[in-house]
Structures are given as structure tokens and as C-alpha cells.
Amino acid sequence: MPSPLEKARKNPDSNKARILSAARRLFGEYGFQGTTTRMIAKAVGIDISTLYYHWGEKADLYEAVIIDLNEGIEAQFKVIERLARGRNLADRLDIAIDVMCDYLHDTPDVSNLLLLGYFSKSKTEVRLDEKVAGHIANIAIAMGLAIDKQHVTPQAKARIMTLWNAVLNFISGESFFRPILGVDKTAYLDVVKETLKVTLIPAFTGRYSDNGSKIPENQ
Amino acid sequence: MPSPLEKARKNPDSNKARILSAARRLFGEYGFQGTTTRMIAKAVGIDISTLYYHWGEKADLYEAVIIDLNEGIEAQFKVIERLARGRNLADRLDIAIDVMCDYLHDTPDVSNLLLLGYFSKSKTEVRLDEKVAGHIANIAIAMGLAIDKQHVTPQAKARIMTLWNAVLNFISGESFFRPILGVDKTAYLDVVKETLKVTLIPAFTGRYSDNGSKIPENQ
DNA sequence: TTGATAATCCATCAAATGATGGAAGCATTA
DNA sequence: TAATGCTTCCATCATTTGATGGATTATCAA
């Protein structure tokens, strides 16, 4: 039997799918508490009860949004892994930053939702942490910093978090940070990419100060 | 005539001050939308109407919280400036990271509130961006990267944002990131400081070249 | 003490919000 | 056509939430 999400994806023009899409955008913009079911229904152009018919209560819809979003991220990790295979560490990081920045910039709700999930404590908590732990480990593996999920050092994890969070911050906070930087919309993405690469790639390619044993480049 | 904030600070045991304090904690934890005036009143142990008597409508209370918070941050910048004066860049950054991490870790609402301000779009927007622009410029000056607020290059701004955001992310997201790192509460702060220093100080002390492929040499 | 000012609480309101029941419309198939 | 199941909308409810008016109590100077 197909899950509700698969059903919605199969027919992107259905109301069910359009509700999910609007919910994603609005939850990302205003957060869980700041988004009302009426706002979502109005954005789609349907009655509120249709929304409840398809997705159940608000928290269930939110959960569907989070699951959908995480699958999108995981798909991007696969893209990165494919493009980065066989390169050296600096090139892999370069590719990862490019791909992730482009992806998140094209789908702005994703980074908003993730950050809100990290920092805002809502009463209806949707489990997100083990997903993030998985993302961190995936990046570590894709970057060749670990053989498998069980062998990622805390140091590597912390460095990846720094990079991952920096990407999310810059993309999600564009409307906030861009005026401060004083660059236009098209230049912003380039400035961000360049800054992330220059500031953070050396943190991985340079020597690891604590253990001194950088994980060898096992292609 | 004293401002409401000065009045509240003068008498920290007054209900007015206790409301501000509880509001700060709860707004930081649940965000503007997720916090109700009843929650705040209950935390203080007073009737809701007393809250309205002292602070007016909810948005006004929130604004008072933000102003209070920004003054605390600016005070910390002064501390950093005093401690860092006369040192070299690497030492200044080291001090700045230590002082800011300690301060934010002791007052967890601050980083939460700032991040929520960056990323969550509420209908009742309180101006925060020019404050942040000021913070960025202050750091730039304190670090000796610029003579005055008018002469901070976009590159320097972007690097400072990366550092500043990284601090906020790690402190505010402790409950989220610490289990992933698998360290205990006391060790977390040290891991964070160490990671920030190792990964980000070279971004400032190294060359500001645009190819970014070089690894800094010093310390 | 008295009188004015400040602070607090009780009761209440209007609007917003999450959620549901049931009737009506639509589509597919027998 | 008739029957069945899926989808949509209207009307409505119970709570929650922001906010206020008015009565009551505390504070304190004259």
C-alpha cells in the first residue's frame, strides 16, 4: 500500500499534493505555531476541512512535511556522493558546498524548516534529531572522513556541523544577511559559496590538531 | 525620565522586572508565536492583566526583551574589546570566542532569541537587522579588521557572520547537537570552543585571497 | 489619618484557531 | 442507471488567546 506521501507525489496536481507544498512553504516561513491551517487552506484555495480530510491533524501534516523534506535532502546527498566519488578531499568539499547551496537556494523552505527544527522548541515535537545525526554521518562518509556511520570521530562531526549549519544559516537568512553584506540577489549565492569554501575547507584539509591522524583518502 | 527598561533593571525583584525576565526565557524557548501572555504570567505567578498593565501589548513586551538583550550583547563586546586590546589577531579571536561562548552559554535565551529573529518571519516584526549589522561591525573593529563601521569589507563581514552564526548555532542548539556529538554537558562547551578556534581562526589569520586553496601557516 | 497614586486581580469580550459532522458533488464501475 | 466510494464544502463547536474595564488592595507622602 502506498504511503500518503507517495500518493501525493504521484499526482502533483492533486489537492493533497498542493496542500503539502503550501504547508511546506508556510511552515518554513512562519514556523509550526505561526502557521494556521486556515492559512494553508487559503493558499491552496480550498476549504479547511479538505485539508483535515487529507492529512489529519496539523501535527500530522507537519510531520509529513518533515519526512518529505528529509527525503529531498537525502537525494541530494546521493547526488553529491556520485559527483564527488574519486576526487580528493578539497574537491569533494567544493562540490558538496556547490550542490547543497544550489539545492537549498532553490528550495528555501528546506533550510528554514531545518533551522526552526533545531532551535525552536514546540510542544508538538516531531522527531528530527536522529535524521540530522544521519545527515552528519552521511556527509562524513561522502567526504571520505569515515568508513561508515559508526566510525565518525566527534571532531569530524563537530567540523561537519559547523559547515552544515553555516550553509543553512546563510541560505535561510538571506533576507537578513544580504542587506548587511550589501550585495544583490544574484551575487549573494556566489559570495556565500566563496566564503564557505575559503573559510571552512582548510578546516578539513589541514591537519587535525587533536589526534593528528587524518583519515586517509580511501578514494 | 527613566525608560521602562531602566525602571525594571533598577528593581530586579519587582514584578515588572520578573515579567521581563520570564518573557525573555519563554520567548527564547518557544518563540514569539509559541509563547502566550498567559504562559508568562503563570511563570511569574501573577494575573495576566498585571502583565498588560506593566508592558502593554505582547509585541511591546517582546520589543523590550529584544532591546534588553541587545544591550547585554553590546556590554560583552566592550568586555572583549578591553581584553583583546593590544593583542595580535589570533589571540583576539581566541579571546572573543571564549568570552562570547561563556556569556551565551550562561544566558541561553540570548542566542535562541537572536536566531529566531534571523530565521522566523513573524507578522509583528521587531527591527533587529540594523542591530545585527552593528554587531558585525563591532566585531570587525574589535578584531582590528576595520578602522570604523564604514570600512568593513564584504569579505570580512561574511567571515564574521560565519563565526558569529556558528557560535549562536552551537550554543542555542546544544540540546540538539550534544547528543549527536556524544559528549556530556560539561565537555560540550570545550568541544565547541576548540572546534570554532581550529576551524575558523585560520580563516581570519590566513591570506584573504580568493582562491582559498592555501592553508594558513602560523601559530 | 487621609487621600492620591500605583499595582493587582476578577470577570469578561471578541477574534482566532484546531477540529468535526454531515450534506452535497463527482467519478468509476457494474 | 444505480450503487459505491472518494472528495469537497458549509456550518458549527469548544478552546485558546490577546486584550480591557472596573473593582480592590497596597504604598506612601502630607
Coordinates of C-alpha atoms (C1' of nucleotides) in Angstrom, one line a residue:
Chain A
M1 CA 0.0 0.0 0.0
P2 CA 1.4 3.4 -0.9
S3 CA 2.1 5.9 1.8
P4 CA 0.2 9.2 1.8
L5 CA 3.4 10.9 0.7
E6 CA 3.9 8.6 -2.3
K7 CA 0.3 9.1 -3.2
A8 CA 0.8 12.9 -3.1
R9 CA 4.0 12.8 -5.1
K10 CA 2.4 10.5 -7.8
N11 CA -0.1 13.2 -8.6
P12 CA 1.4 16.6 -8.0
D13 CA -1.7 18.5 -9.2
S14 CA -3.9 16.9 -6.7
N15 CA -5.2 18.9 -3.8
K16 CA -3.4 16.6 -1.5
A17 CA -0.1 17.4 -3.1
R18 CA -0.8 21.1 -3.3
I19 CA -1.6 21.2 0.4
L20 CA 1.7 19.5 1.2
S21 CA 3.5 22.0 -0.9
A22 CA 1.8 25.0 0.5
A23 CA 2.2 23.7 4.0
R24 CA 5.9 23.3 3.4
R25 CA 6.3 26.8 2.2
L26 CA 4.3 28.3 5.1
F27 CA 5.7 26.2 7.9
G28 CA 9.1 27.2 6.6
E29 CA 8.2 30.8 6.6
Y30 CA 6.3 31.2 9.8
G31 CA 7.1 28.0 11.8
F32 CA 4.7 25.5 13.2
Q33 CA 3.0 27.8 15.6
G34 CA 2.9 30.7 13.3
T35 CA 1.2 28.8 10.5
T36 CA -2.5 28.2 10.8
T37 CA -4.4 25.5 8.9
R38 CA -6.6 28.3 7.5
M39 CA -3.5 30.0 6.1
I40 CA -2.6 26.8 4.3
A41 CA -6.1 26.1 3.0
K42 CA -6.4 29.7 1.8
A43 CA -3.1 29.4 -0.1
V44 CA -4.3 26.3 -1.9
G45 CA -7.7 27.8 -2.4
I46 CA -9.7 25.0 -0.7
D47 CA -11.8 24.7 2.4
I48 CA -10.1 24.0 5.7
S49 CA -11.9 20.7 6.2
T50 CA -10.5 19.3 3.0
L51 CA -7.1 19.8 4.5
Y52 CA -8.1 17.8 7.6
Y53 CA -9.6 15.1 5.4
H54 CA -6.3 14.5 3.6
W55 CA -3.7 14.9 6.3
G56 CA -5.4 14.6 9.6
E57 CA -4.4 17.0 12.4
K58 CA -1.9 19.8 12.0
A59 CA 0.9 18.0 13.6
D60 CA 0.5 15.1 11.2
L61 CA 0.7 17.4 8.2
Y62 CA 3.8 18.9 9.7
E63 CA 5.3 15.5 10.2
A64 CA 4.6 14.7 6.5
V65 CA 6.3 17.9 5.5
I66 CA 9.4 17.0 7.6
I67 CA 9.6 13.5 6.1
D68 CA 9.2 14.8 2.6
L69 CA 11.9 17.4 3.2
N70 CA 14.4 14.8 4.6
E71 CA 13.9 12.6 1.6
G72 CA 14.8 15.5 -0.6
I73 CA 18.0 16.2 1.3
E74 CA 19.0 12.5 1.2
A75 CA 18.5 12.6 -2.5
Q76 CA 20.9 15.5 -2.7
F77 CA 23.5 13.6 -0.7
K78 CA 23.3 10.9 -3.3
V79 CA 23.9 13.4 -6.0
I80 CA 27.0 14.7 -4.1
E81 CA 28.3 11.3 -3.5
R82 CA 28.1 10.5 -7.2
L83 CA 29.7 13.7 -8.3
A84 CA 32.4 13.5 -5.6
R85 CA 33.5 9.9 -6.0
G86 CA 37.2 9.5 -6.7
R87 CA 38.1 13.1 -6.1
N88 CA 40.4 14.4 -3.4
L89 CA 39.0 15.9 -0.2
A90 CA 39.2 19.6 -1.2
D91 CA 37.4 18.9 -4.4
R92 CA 34.8 16.8 -2.7
L93 CA 34.1 19.6 -0.2
D94 CA 34.0 22.1 -3.1
I95 CA 31.4 20.0 -4.9
A96 CA 29.3 19.4 -1.7
I97 CA 29.2 23.2 -1.0
D98 CA 28.2 24.0 -4.6
V99 CA 25.5 21.4 -4.8
M100 CA 24.0 22.0 -1.4
C101 CA 24.0 25.7 -1.7
D102 CA 22.3 25.5 -5.1
Y103 CA 19.7 23.0 -3.9
L104 CA 18.8 24.9 -0.7
H105 CA 18.7 28.1 -2.6
D106 CA 16.2 26.7 -5.0
T107 CA 14.1 25.2 -2.2
P108 CA 14.2 27.9 0.5
D109 CA 11.7 26.2 2.8
V110 CA 14.1 23.4 3.5
S111 CA 16.7 25.3 5.3
N112 CA 14.2 27.4 7.2
L113 CA 12.4 24.3 8.4
L114 CA 15.6 22.6 9.5
L115 CA 16.8 25.5 11.4
L116 CA 13.4 26.1 13.1
G117 CA 13.5 22.4 14.0
Y118 CA 16.9 22.8 15.6
F119 CA 16.2 25.9 17.6
S120 CA 12.5 26.3 18.4
K121 CA 11.0 24.0 21.0
S122 CA 7.4 23.4 20.1
K123 CA 5.0 21.4 22.2
T124 CA 4.3 19.0 19.4
E125 CA 7.8 17.9 18.8
V126 CA 8.5 15.9 15.7
R127 CA 11.5 13.7 15.9
L128 CA 14.2 15.3 13.8
D129 CA 17.4 14.7 15.7
E130 CA 18.1 11.2 14.5
K131 CA 17.6 12.4 11.0
V132 CA 20.2 15.1 11.5
A133 CA 22.6 12.7 13.1
G134 CA 22.2 10.7 9.9
H135 CA 22.8 13.7 7.7
I136 CA 26.0 14.5 9.6
A137 CA 27.2 10.9 9.2
N138 CA 26.3 10.9 5.5
I139 CA 28.4 13.9 4.9
A140 CA 31.3 12.4 6.8
I141 CA 31.1 9.3 4.6
A142 CA 30.6 11.2 1.4
M143 CA 33.6 13.3 2.2
G144 CA 35.7 10.3 2.9
L145 CA 36.2 11.3 6.5
A146 CA 34.8 8.0 7.8
I147 CA 34.3 4.4 6.6
D148 CA 30.8 4.0 7.9
K149 CA 28.4 5.7 10.3
Q150 CA 29.9 4.0 13.3
H151 CA 33.3 5.4 12.8
V152 CA 32.9 9.2 12.7
T153 CA 35.0 10.9 15.3
P154 CA 33.5 13.7 17.4
Q155 CA 36.0 16.1 15.9
A156 CA 34.9 15.3 12.4
K157 CA 31.2 15.6 13.5
A158 CA 31.7 19.0 15.0
R159 CA 33.5 20.3 11.9
I160 CA 30.8 19.0 9.7
M161 CA 28.1 20.6 11.9
T162 CA 29.9 23.9 11.6
L163 CA 29.9 23.6 7.8
W164 CA 26.3 22.3 7.5
N165 CA 25.0 24.9 9.9
A166 CA 26.8 27.7 8.1
V167 CA 25.2 26.7 4.8
L168 CA 21.8 26.6 6.3
N169 CA 22.3 29.9 8.1
F170 CA 23.4 31.8 5.0
I171 CA 20.7 30.4 2.8
S172 CA 17.9 30.7 5.2
G173 CA 18.9 34.1 6.5
E174 CA 19.5 35.6 3.1
S175 CA 16.8 38.3 3.5
F176 CA 18.6 39.1 6.8
F177 CA 22.2 38.9 5.8
R178 CA 22.2 40.1 2.3
P179 CA 21.4 43.7 3.1
I180 CA 24.2 43.7 5.6
L181 CA 26.6 42.5 3.1
G182 CA 25.3 45.0 0.6
V183 CA 25.3 42.7 -2.5
D184 CA 22.5 42.0 -4.9
K185 CA 20.5 38.8 -5.0
T186 CA 22.4 37.2 -7.8
A187 CA 25.8 37.9 -6.2
Y188 CA 24.8 36.7 -2.8
L189 CA 25.0 33.0 -3.6
D190 CA 28.5 33.4 -5.0
V191 CA 29.7 35.3 -2.0
V192 CA 28.3 32.7 0.3
K193 CA 29.9 29.8 -1.6
E194 CA 33.2 31.6 -1.8
T195 CA 33.2 32.4 1.9
L196 CA 32.3 28.9 2.9
K197 CA 35.0 27.4 0.7
V198 CA 37.7 29.8 1.8
T199 CA 36.9 29.7 5.5
L200 CA 35.9 26.1 6.0
I201 CA 37.7 23.8 3.5
P202 CA 41.1 24.4 5.2
A203 CA 39.5 23.1 8.5
F204 CA 39.1 19.7 6.8
T205 CA 42.2 19.6 4.5
G206 CA 44.5 21.0 7.2
R207 CA 45.9 18.8 9.9
Y208 CA 43.6 17.6 12.6
S209 CA 45.1 19.2 15.7
D210 CA 43.9 16.7 18.3
N211 CA 44.7 13.2 17.1
G212 CA 46.9 14.2 14.2
S213 CA 45.6 11.2 12.3
K214 CA 43.6 12.5 9.4
I215 CA 41.7 9.7 7.9
P216 CA 43.5 8.6 4.7
E217 CA 42.0 9.2 1.3
N218 CA 40.4 5.9 0.7
Q219 CA 39.0 7.3 -2.6
Chain B
M1 CA 12.5 60.3 32.8
P2 CA 13.7 56.7 33.1
S3 CA 12.7 54.2 30.4
P4 CA 10.6 51.2 31.4
L5 CA 13.7 49.1 31.0
E6 CA 15.8 51.2 33.3
K7 CA 13.0 51.1 35.8
A8 CA 12.8 47.3 35.6
R9 CA 16.5 46.9 36.0
K10 CA 16.7 49.2 39.0
N11 CA 14.4 46.9 40.9
P12 CA 15.1 43.3 39.9
D13 CA 12.6 41.9 42.4
S14 CA 9.7 43.9 41.1
N15 CA 7.0 42.2 39.2
K16 CA 7.8 44.4 36.2
A17 CA 11.4 43.0 36.1
R18 CA 10.3 39.5 36.8
I19 CA 7.9 39.6 33.9
L20 CA 10.7 40.8 31.6
S21 CA 12.9 38.0 32.8
A22 CA 10.3 35.3 32.3
A23 CA 9.3 36.7 29.0
R24 CA 12.9 36.6 27.8
R25 CA 13.2 32.9 28.8
L26 CA 9.9 31.8 27.3
F27 CA 10.2 33.9 24.1
G28 CA 13.7 32.4 23.7
E29 CA 12.3 28.9 24.2
Y30 CA 9.1 28.9 22.3
G31 CA 9.4 31.9 20.0
F32 CA 7.1 34.9 19.8
Q33 CA 4.1 33.0 18.4
G34 CA 4.7 29.9 20.6
T35 CA 4.7 32.0 23.8
T36 CA 1.4 33.2 25.2
T37 CA 0.9 36.1 27.7
R38 CA -0.7 33.6 30.0
M39 CA 2.4 31.4 30.0
I40 CA 4.5 34.4 31.0
A41 CA 2.0 35.5 33.7
K42 CA 1.8 32.0 35.1
A43 CA 5.6 31.7 35.2
V44 CA 5.8 34.8 37.3
G45 CA 2.8 33.9 39.4
I46 CA 0.7 36.9 38.6
D47 CA -2.5 37.7 36.8
I48 CA -2.3 38.3 33.1
S49 CA -3.7 41.8 33.4
T50 CA -0.8 42.8 35.6
L51 CA 1.5 41.9 32.7
Y52 CA -0.5 44.1 30.3
Y53 CA -0.5 46.9 32.9
H54 CA 3.3 47.0 33.0
W55 CA 4.3 46.3 29.4
G56 CA 1.3 47.0 27.2
E57 CA 0.6 44.6 24.3
K58 CA 2.6 41.4 23.7
A59 CA 4.7 42.9 20.9
D60 CA 5.8 45.8 23.1
L61 CA 7.0 43.3 25.7
Y62 CA 8.8 41.4 23.0
E63 CA 10.5 44.5 21.8
A64 CA 11.6 45.3 25.4
V65 CA 13.1 41.9 25.6
I66 CA 15.0 42.4 22.4
I67 CA 16.3 45.8 23.4
D68 CA 17.4 44.4 26.8
L69 CA 19.1 41.5 25.1
N70 CA 21.0 43.7 22.6
E71 CA 22.3 45.9 25.4
G72 CA 23.7 42.8 27.1
I73 CA 25.4 41.7 23.9
E74 CA 26.9 45.2 23.5
A75 CA 28.2 45.1 27.0
Q76 CA 30.0 41.8 26.2
F77 CA 31.6 43.4 23.1
K78 CA 33.0 46.0 25.4
V79 CA 34.5 43.3 27.6
I80 CA 36.0 41.6 24.6
E81 CA 37.4 44.9 23.3
R82 CA 39.1 45.6 26.7
L83 CA 40.6 42.1 27.0
A84 CA 41.7 42.0 23.4
R85 CA 43.3 45.4 23.1
G86 CA 46.9 45.2 22.0
R87 CA 47.0 41.5 21.2
N88 CA 47.5 40.0 17.8
L89 CA 44.6 38.9 15.6
A90 CA 44.7 35.2 16.5
D91 CA 44.7 36.0 20.2
R92 CA 41.9 38.5 19.8
L93 CA 39.8 35.9 18.1
D94 CA 40.6 33.4 20.8
I95 CA 39.5 35.7 23.5
A96 CA 36.4 36.7 21.6
I97 CA 35.3 33.1 21.1
D98 CA 35.9 32.3 24.8
V99 CA 34.1 35.3 26.2
M100 CA 31.1 35.0 23.8
C101 CA 30.7 31.3 24.3
D102 CA 30.8 31.7 28.0
Y103 CA 28.4 34.6 28.0
L104 CA 25.9 32.9 25.7
H105 CA 26.1 29.7 27.5
D106 CA 25.3 31.4 30.8
T107 CA 22.3 33.2 29.2
P108 CA 20.8 30.7 26.8
D109 CA 17.8 32.8 25.9
V110 CA 20.0 35.3 24.1
S111 CA 21.2 33.0 21.3
N112 CA 17.8 31.4 20.9
L113 CA 16.1 34.8 20.6
L114 CA 18.7 36.0 18.1
L115 CA 18.4 33.0 15.9
L116 CA 14.7 33.0 15.9
G117 CA 14.9 36.7 15.0
Y118 CA 17.0 35.8 12.0
F119 CA 15.0 33.0 10.6
S120 CA 11.4 33.1 11.7
K121 CA 9.3 35.6 10.0
S122 CA 6.6 36.8 12.4
K123 CA 3.8 39.2 11.4
T124 CA 4.8 41.5 14.2
E125 CA 8.3 42.2 13.1
V126 CA 10.6 43.9 15.5
R127 CA 13.5 45.6 13.9
L128 CA 16.6 43.5 14.6
D129 CA 18.6 43.7 11.4
E130 CA 20.3 47.0 11.9
K131 CA 21.3 45.8 15.4
V132 CA 22.9 42.8 13.9
A133 CA 24.7 44.9 11.3
G134 CA 26.1 46.8 14.2
H135 CA 27.2 43.7 16.0
I136 CA 29.0 42.5 12.9
A137 CA 30.7 45.9 12.5
N138 CA 31.6 45.9 16.2
I139 CA 33.3 42.5 15.9
A140 CA 35.2 43.7 12.9
I141 CA 36.5 46.7 14.7
A142 CA 37.3 44.8 17.9
M143 CA 39.2 42.3 15.9
G144 CA 41.1 45.0 14.2
L145 CA 39.8 44.1 10.8
A146 CA 38.5 47.6 10.2
I147 CA 39.1 51.2 11.3
D148 CA 35.5 52.1 11.7
K149 CA 32.0 50.9 10.8
Q150 CA 32.2 52.4 7.3
H151 CA 35.3 50.5 6.3
V152 CA 34.4 46.8 6.7
T153 CA 34.8 44.9 3.5
P154 CA 32.1 42.4 2.5
Q155 CA 34.6 39.6 2.7
A156 CA 35.4 40.5 6.3
K157 CA 31.6 40.8 7.1
A158 CA 30.9 37.4 5.6
R159 CA 33.6 35.7 7.6
I160 CA 32.5 37.4 10.8
M161 CA 28.9 36.2 10.1
T162 CA 30.2 32.7 9.7
L163 CA 31.9 32.8 13.0
W164 CA 29.1 34.7 14.8
N165 CA 26.4 32.3 13.5
A166 CA 28.5 29.3 14.3
V167 CA 28.7 30.4 18.0
L168 CA 25.0 31.0 18.2
N169 CA 24.2 27.7 16.5
F170 CA 26.3 25.6 18.8
I171 CA 25.1 27.3 22.0
S172 CA 21.5 27.6 21.1
G173 CA 21.3 24.1 19.6
E174 CA 23.1 22.3 22.4
S175 CA 20.2 20.1 23.3
F176 CA 20.1 19.1 19.7
F177 CA 23.8 18.8 18.8
R178 CA 25.3 17.5 22.0
P179 CA 23.6 14.0 21.8
I180 CA 24.9 13.7 18.3
L181 CA 28.4 14.5 19.4
G182 CA 28.0 12.1 22.3
V183 CA 29.8 14.3 24.9
D184 CA 28.5 15.3 28.3
K185 CA 27.3 18.7 29.3
T186 CA 30.5 20.0 30.7
A187 CA 32.6 18.8 27.8
Y188 CA 30.3 20.3 25.2
L189 CA 31.4 23.9 25.7
D190 CA 35.1 22.9 25.4
V191 CA 34.5 20.9 22.2
V192 CA 32.6 23.8 20.7
K193 CA 35.3 26.4 21.6
E194 CA 38.0 24.1 20.3
T195 CA 36.2 23.4 17.1
L196 CA 35.4 27.1 16.4
K197 CA 39.0 28.1 17.1
V198 CA 40.6 25.4 15.0
T199 CA 38.2 25.7 12.1
L200 CA 37.6 29.5 11.9
I201 CA 40.6 31.4 13.3
P202 CA 42.7 30.4 10.2
A203 CA 40.0 32.0 8.0
F204 CA 41.0 35.3 9.5
T205 CA 44.7 34.9 10.1
G206 CA 45.3 33.4 6.7
R207 CA 45.6 35.4 3.5
Y208 CA 42.4 37.0 2.2
S209 CA 43.0 35.5 -1.3
D210 CA 40.1 34.5 -3.4
N211 CA 41.4 31.1 -4.5
G212 CA 41.2 29.9 -0.9
S213 CA 43.4 26.8 -1.6
K214 CA 46.2 27.8 0.7
I215 CA 46.5 26.6 4.2
P216 CA 47.5 29.2 6.8
E217 CA 50.9 28.8 8.3
N218 CA 51.1 30.5 11.7
Q219 CA 50.6 29.5 15.3
Chain C
dT1 C1' -5.5 59.6 59.2
dT2 C1' -6.4 60.8 54.8
dG3 C1' -6.0 61.0 50.2
dA4 C1' -3.8 60.2 46.0
dT5 C1' -1.2 57.1 43.1
dA6 C1' 0.4 52.7 41.8
dA7 C1' -0.3 47.8 41.5
dT8 C1' -3.0 43.7 41.3
dC9 C1' -6.8 40.7 40.4
dC10 C1' -11.5 39.2 38.7
dA11 C1' -14.7 38.8 35.1
dT12 C1' -15.3 39.2 30.6
dC13 C1' -15.0 40.0 25.4
dA14 C1' -14.1 39.4 20.6
dA15 C1' -11.4 37.1 17.5
dA16 C1' -8.7 33.3 16.0
dT17 C1' -7.9 28.6 15.9
dG18 C1' -8.0 23.4 15.7
dA19 C1' -11.1 20.2 14.7
dT20 C1' -15.6 17.6 13.3
dG21 C1' -20.3 16.0 11.4
dG22 C1' -23.0 15.8 7.7
dA23 C1' -24.7 17.0 3.3
dA24 C1' -23.6 17.5 -1.4
dG25 C1' -20.8 16.7 -5.6
dC26 C1' -18.0 13.9 -8.5
dA27 C1' -16.2 9.8 -10.6
dT28 C1' -15.8 5.0 -11.6
dT29 C1' -17.8 0.6 -12.4
dA30 C1' -21.3 -2.9 -12.6
Chain D
dT1 C1' -28.9 3.9 -14.4
dA2 C1' -27.7 2.7 -9.9
dA3 C1' -24.5 2.0 -6.5
dT4 C1' -20.3 2.8 -4.3
dG5 C1' -16.5 5.2 -2.7
dC6 C1' -13.7 9.3 -2.8
dT7 C1' -13.5 14.4 -2.4
dT8 C1' -15.2 19.0 -1.3
dC9 C1' -17.7 22.4 1.2
dC10 C1' -20.9 24.6 4.8
dA11 C1' -22.0 25.2 9.4
dT12 C1' -20.7 24.7 13.8
dC13 C1' -18.1 23.7 18.4
dA14 C1' -15.0 24.1 22.1
dT15 C1' -10.7 26.2 23.4
dT16 C1' -7.3 29.3 23.3
dT17 C1' -5.6 33.8 23.1
dG18 C1' -4.9 38.8 23.1
dA19 C1' -6.8 42.4 25.4
dT20 C1' -9.7 45.6 28.5
dG21 C1' -12.8 47.7 32.2
dG22 C1' -13.6 48.1 36.8
dA23 C1' -13.3 47.0 41.5
dT24 C1' -9.9 46.1 45.1
dT25 C1' -5.8 46.4 47.6
dA26 C1' -1.2 48.1 48.7
dT27 C1' 2.1 52.2 49.1
dC28 C1' 3.4 56.3 50.8
dA29 C1' 3.6 61.2 51.3
dA30 C1' 1.3 65.2 53.6

